[in-house]
Coordinates of C-alpha atoms in Angstrom, one line a residue:
X22 CA 11.8 9.7 -25.3
X23 CA 11.9 8.8 -29.2
X24 CA 8.5 7.3 -30.1
X25 CA 8.9 3.8 -30.2
X26 CA 10.1 3.8 -26.5
X27 CA 6.9 6.0 -25.7
X28 CA 5.0 3.4 -27.3
X29 CA 6.9 0.8 -25.7
X30 CA 6.0 2.5 -22.2
X31 CA 2.8 2.6 -22.7
X32 CA 2.7 -1.0 -23.9
X33 CA 3.9 -2.0 -20.5
X34 CA 1.4 0.4 -18.3
X35 CA -1.7 -0.9 -20.3
X36 CA -0.5 -4.6 -19.8
X37 CA 0.2 -4.1 -16.3
X38 CA -3.0 -2.2 -15.9
X39 CA -5.0 -5.1 -17.5
X40 CA -3.0 -7.8 -15.5
X41 CA -4.4 -6.8 -12.5
X42 CA -7.9 -7.5 -13.6
X43 CA -7.0 -10.9 -15.3
X44 CA -5.4 -12.0 -11.5
X45 CA -8.5 -10.8 -10.0
X46 CA -10.4 -12.8 -12.6
X47 CA -8.1 -15.8 -12.5
X48 CA -8.2 -16.1 -8.4
X49 CA -11.9 -16.2 -8.6
X50 CA -11.8 -19.9 -9.9
X51 CA -7.9 -21.0 -9.2
X52 CA -6.4 -20.7 -5.4
X53 CA -4.2 -17.7 -5.1
X54 CA -0.9 -19.7 -4.3
X55 CA -1.7 -22.5 -6.5
X56 CA -2.3 -19.8 -9.6
X57 CA 1.2 -18.2 -8.5
X58 CA 2.7 -21.4 -8.6
X59 CA 1.4 -22.3 -12.1
X60 CA 2.5 -19.0 -13.4
X61 CA 6.2 -18.8 -11.9
X62 CA 6.1 -22.6 -13.4
X63 CA 5.1 -21.7 -16.5
X64 CA 7.8 -18.6 -17.1
X65 CA 10.6 -21.0 -15.6
X66 CA 9.6 -23.5 -18.5
X67 CA 9.3 -21.0 -21.3
X68 CA 12.6 -19.1 -20.2
X69 CA 15.1 -21.3 -18.6
X70 CA 15.8 -23.4 -21.9
X71 CA 17.0 -20.0 -23.5
X72 CA 19.2 -18.6 -20.7
X73 CA 22.3 -19.6 -19.1
X74 CA 22.9 -20.7 -15.5
X75 CA 24.0 -18.0 -13.2
X76 CA 26.7 -19.5 -11.4
X77 CA 27.8 -18.2 -8.2
X78 CA 24.5 -16.3 -7.9
X79 CA 22.2 -19.3 -7.3
X80 CA 22.0 -18.8 -3.5
X81 CA 21.0 -15.2 -3.9
X82 CA 18.3 -15.9 -6.3
X83 CA 16.8 -18.5 -4.2
X84 CA 16.3 -15.9 -1.5
X85 CA 14.8 -13.9 -4.1
X86 CA 12.6 -16.1 -5.2
X87 CA 11.2 -16.2 -1.6
X88 CA 10.8 -12.5 -1.6
X89 CA 10.0 -11.8 -4.5
X90 CA 7.9 -15.0 -5.4
X91 CA 6.5 -16.2 -2.3
X92 CA 6.1 -13.1 -0.2
X93 CA 5.3 -10.5 -3.1
X94 CA 3.5 -12.4 -5.5
X95 CA 2.1 -15.2 -3.5
X96 CA 0.6 -12.7 -1.0
X97 CA -0.6 -10.2 -3.1
X98 CA -2.2 -12.6 -5.3
X99 CA -3.7 -14.3 -1.7
X100 CA -5.1 -10.4 -0.8
X101 CA -6.6 -10.2 -4.4
X102 CA -8.7 -13.5 -3.5
X103 CA -10.3 -11.1 -0.8
X104 CA -10.5 -7.6 -2.0
X105 CA -11.5 -5.5 -5.2
X106 CA -8.9 -5.0 -7.7
X107 CA -8.9 -1.0 -7.6
X108 CA -7.7 -0.5 -4.0
X109 CA -5.1 -3.2 -4.6
X110 CA -3.6 -1.7 -7.7
X111 CA -3.1 1.7 -5.9
X112 CA -2.1 0.3 -2.4
X113 CA 0.6 -1.7 -4.1
X114 CA 2.4 1.6 -5.0
X115 CA 3.7 1.9 -1.5
X116 CA 6.7 -0.2 -3.1
X117 CA 8.0 3.0 -4.5
X118 CA 8.0 4.7 -1.0
X119 CA 9.3 1.6 0.8
X120 CA 11.9 1.4 -2.3
X121 CA 13.3 5.0 -1.4
X122 CA 13.4 4.1 2.3
X123 CA 15.6 1.3 1.8
X124 CA 17.9 3.0 -0.6
X125 CA 18.9 5.5 1.9
X126 CA 20.1 2.4 3.8
X127 CA 21.5 0.0 1.3
X128 CA 22.8 2.4 -1.6
X129 CA 23.5 5.7 0.3
X130 CA 20.8 8.1 -1.3
X131 CA 19.3 11.0 0.4
X132 CA 15.9 11.5 0.4
X133 CA 15.3 15.3 0.6
X134 CA 12.4 17.0 1.7
X135 CA 10.7 16.8 -1.8
X136 CA 10.9 12.9 -1.9
X137 CA 10.2 13.0 1.9
X138 CA 7.1 14.6 1.4
X139 CA 6.0 12.4 -1.5
X140 CA 6.4 9.7 1.0
X141 CA 4.4 11.2 3.6
X142 CA 1.8 11.7 0.8
X143 CA 1.7 8.1 0.0
X144 CA 1.2 6.9 3.4
X145 CA -1.8 9.4 4.2
X146 CA -3.7 8.6 1.2
X147 CA -3.1 4.6 1.9
X148 CA -4.6 5.8 5.4
X149 CA -7.8 7.7 3.9
X150 CA -8.7 4.4 2.1
X151 CA -8.4 2.2 5.0
X152 CA -10.9 4.7 6.7
X153 CA -13.4 3.9 4.3
X154 CA -16.5 2.4 5.9
X155 CA -16.5 -0.3 3.0
X156 CA -12.9 -1.5 4.1
X157 CA -14.0 -2.2 7.8
X158 CA -13.9 -5.7 7.1
X159 CA -11.1 -5.9 4.7
X160 CA -8.3 -4.8 7.2
X161 CA -6.3 -7.9 7.0
X162 CA -6.4 -8.4 2.8
X163 CA -5.2 -4.3 2.8
X164 CA -2.4 -4.9 5.2
X165 CA -1.4 -7.9 3.2
X166 CA -1.1 -5.7 0.2
X167 CA 1.0 -3.3 2.4
X168 CA 3.1 -6.0 3.1
X169 CA 3.5 -7.5 -0.6
X170 CA 4.6 -3.8 -1.2
X171 CA 7.3 -4.0 1.0
X172 CA 8.6 -7.5 -0.3
X173 CA 8.7 -5.7 -3.6
X174 CA 10.7 -3.1 -2.3
X175 CA 13.0 -5.4 -0.5
X176 CA 13.5 -7.7 -3.7
X177 CA 14.5 -4.6 -5.8
X178 CA 17.5 -3.8 -3.3
X179 CA 18.4 -7.5 -3.5
X180 CA 18.3 -7.6 -7.4
X181 CA 20.3 -4.6 -7.6
X182 CA 23.1 -5.9 -5.4
X183 CA 23.1 -9.1 -7.5
X184 CA 24.7 -6.7 -10.2
X185 CA 24.5 -7.2 -14.4
X186 CA 22.1 -10.3 -14.8
X187 CA 19.6 -10.6 -18.1
X188 CA 16.4 -10.0 -17.5
X189 CA 15.1 -13.4 -18.7
X190 CA 18.0 -15.3 -16.8
X191 CA 16.8 -13.4 -13.6
X192 CA 13.1 -14.1 -14.3
X193 CA 13.5 -17.9 -15.4
X194 CA 15.9 -18.9 -12.4
X195 CA 13.8 -17.0 -9.9
X196 CA 10.7 -18.5 -11.3
X197 CA 12.3 -22.0 -10.9
X198 CA 13.0 -21.6 -7.0
X199 CA 9.7 -19.9 -6.4
X200 CA 7.7 -22.5 -8.0
X201 CA 8.1 -25.5 -5.5
X202 CA 7.4 -22.8 -2.6
X203 CA 4.1 -21.7 -3.8
X204 CA 3.2 -25.4 -4.4
X205 CA 4.0 -26.4 -0.8
X206 CA 2.0 -23.5 0.4
X207 CA -0.7 -24.2 -1.8
X208 CA -0.9 -28.0 -0.7
X209 CA -0.7 -26.4 3.2
X210 CA -3.2 -23.7 3.1
X211 CA -5.5 -24.9 0.0
X212 CA -7.1 -28.1 0.3
X213 CA -8.7 -28.8 -3.1
X214 CA -6.6 -26.7 -5.0
X215 CA -5.8 -29.5 -7.6
X216 CA -9.3 -30.1 -7.9
X217 CA -10.0 -26.4 -8.6
X218 CA -7.4 -26.2 -11.4
X219 CA -9.0 -29.0 -13.1
X220 CA -12.3 -27.7 -12.9
X221 CA -11.0 -24.0 -13.9
X222 CA -13.1 -22.4 -16.9
X223 CA -11.1 -21.6 -20.1
X224 CA -11.6 -17.8 -19.0
X225 CA -9.3 -18.8 -16.2
X226 CA -6.6 -20.4 -18.2
X227 CA -7.0 -17.5 -20.4
X228 CA -6.5 -14.8 -17.7
X229 CA -3.6 -17.1 -16.3
X230 CA -1.8 -17.1 -19.9
X231 CA -1.7 -13.3 -20.4
X232 CA -0.1 -13.0 -16.9
X233 CA 2.4 -15.3 -17.9
X234 CA 3.1 -14.3 -21.5
X235 CA 2.2 -10.5 -21.4
X236 CA 3.0 -9.6 -18.1
X237 CA 5.9 -11.6 -16.8
X238 CA 7.5 -12.0 -20.3
X239 CA 6.5 -9.3 -22.7
X240 CA 6.0 -6.3 -20.1
X241 CA 9.1 -6.9 -17.9
X242 CA 11.1 -7.5 -21.0
X243 CA 10.0 -4.0 -22.4
X244 CA 10.6 -2.3 -19.2
X245 CA 13.9 -3.5 -18.7
X246 CA 15.1 -2.5 -21.9
X247 CA 13.5 0.9 -21.5
X248 CA 15.5 1.0 -17.8
X249 CA 18.6 0.2 -19.9
X250 CA 18.5 2.5 -22.7
X251 CA 16.5 5.9 -21.6
X252 CA 17.0 8.0 -19.0
X253 CA 15.3 6.5 -15.9
X254 CA 13.4 9.5 -14.8
X255 CA 11.7 9.8 -18.3
X256 CA 10.6 6.1 -18.0
X257 CA 9.3 5.4 -14.6
X258 CA 6.3 7.7 -14.4
X259 CA 4.7 6.0 -17.3
X260 CA 4.2 3.2 -14.8
X261 CA 1.7 5.3 -12.8
X262 CA -1.0 4.5 -15.8
X263 CA -0.9 1.0 -14.9
X264 CA -3.0 1.6 -11.6
X265 CA -5.3 4.4 -13.2
X266 CA -6.1 1.6 -16.2
X267 CA -6.8 -1.0 -13.5
X268 CA -9.2 1.1 -11.4
X269 CA -11.2 2.1 -14.3
X270 CA -11.3 -1.6 -15.8
X271 CA -12.3 -2.9 -12.2
X272 CA -15.4 -0.5 -12.5
X273 CA -16.2 -1.7 -15.9
X274 CA -15.2 -5.3 -15.7
X275 CA -16.3 -6.2 -12.0
X276 CA -18.5 -3.3 -11.2
X277 CA -16.5 -2.3 -8.3
X278 CA -17.8 0.4 -6.1
X279 CA -16.3 3.9 -5.9
X280 CA -16.5 5.7 -2.7
X281 CA -15.2 9.5 -1.9
X282 CA -12.8 8.2 0.2
X283 CA -11.6 5.5 -1.9
X284 CA -11.1 8.4 -4.6
X285 CA -9.5 10.9 -2.3
X286 CA -7.0 8.4 -1.0
X287 CA -6.0 7.0 -4.3
X288 CA -5.4 10.4 -5.9
X289 CA -3.3 11.2 -2.4
X290 CA -1.2 8.2 -3.1
X291 CA -0.6 8.7 -6.9
X292 CA 0.4 12.5 -6.2
X293 CA 2.8 11.2 -3.5
X294 CA 4.1 8.5 -5.9
X295 CA 4.6 10.8 -8.6
X296 CA 6.8 13.3 -6.4
X297 CA 9.2 10.5 -5.6
X298 CA 9.5 9.0 -8.9
X299 CA 10.3 12.4 -10.5
X300 CA 13.1 13.0 -8.2
X301 CA 16.3 11.7 -8.6
X302 CA 18.3 10.3 -5.6
X303 CA 20.5 12.9 -4.0
X304 CA 23.9 10.9 -2.7
X305 CA 24.9 11.8 1.1
X306 CA 28.0 13.4 -0.2
X307 CA 26.0 16.3 -2.0
X308 CA 25.6 19.4 0.4
X309 CA 21.9 20.5 1.4
X310 CA 18.9 19.1 0.4
X311 CA 17.2 18.9 -2.9

């Protein structure tokens, strides 16, 4: 890639890596579903005035808002309120092998033995992290992160089936549909969430602002621009820097504990996801396996 594209990809990885830390900091003061609702509400307010209504796609965008907005981000933020940011940053990478699995069904992709090996490594790595003694009492939030990763993969399939749609148009209108869902979940599941918003410190609001502006708008804008203008196999591996930054940052900022099983499991997951990302999908008409 040219230097400006490389710098853009590096910026995305850094923003996404820091974003996991800012969300972790924000959910310590603002309940997770309320936090997610505010995030999407702000994104909708900032983007919709500058985009056209995607006529003929509103129903599908409403469904995507459930999978991507409530069931991915809402559940992910809920898990982050109960578990360290480092493991979450690694386990959520399961969205990559989940996406490969779904692509074999919906887009006629063929995995090949190398990508199958990468998927196996990713799942083995997460299993190793589950075995860590410090995670014994955190099985539920860990499983919620796995669920959120799967919902990310489902949303990716649905977004691809939408066809050509602008990044800001997609983000803005999807956010508009997601906001009331998440507010309703917060009202039902998070008593006192409105008071928590009122009492939140400037640090929580700074963290939320970073998530809205830098992650939701800037990073995703850069990312989709890179995917449209550069070779996908050159762009996607840069995203692997994000969980590394999150893990190191969680150690520095939150003093999160490391253990041998967490380290081994995280490395195995990263290796598996790397193999998947570096393999181009093989169509079923191709003879043999890659």
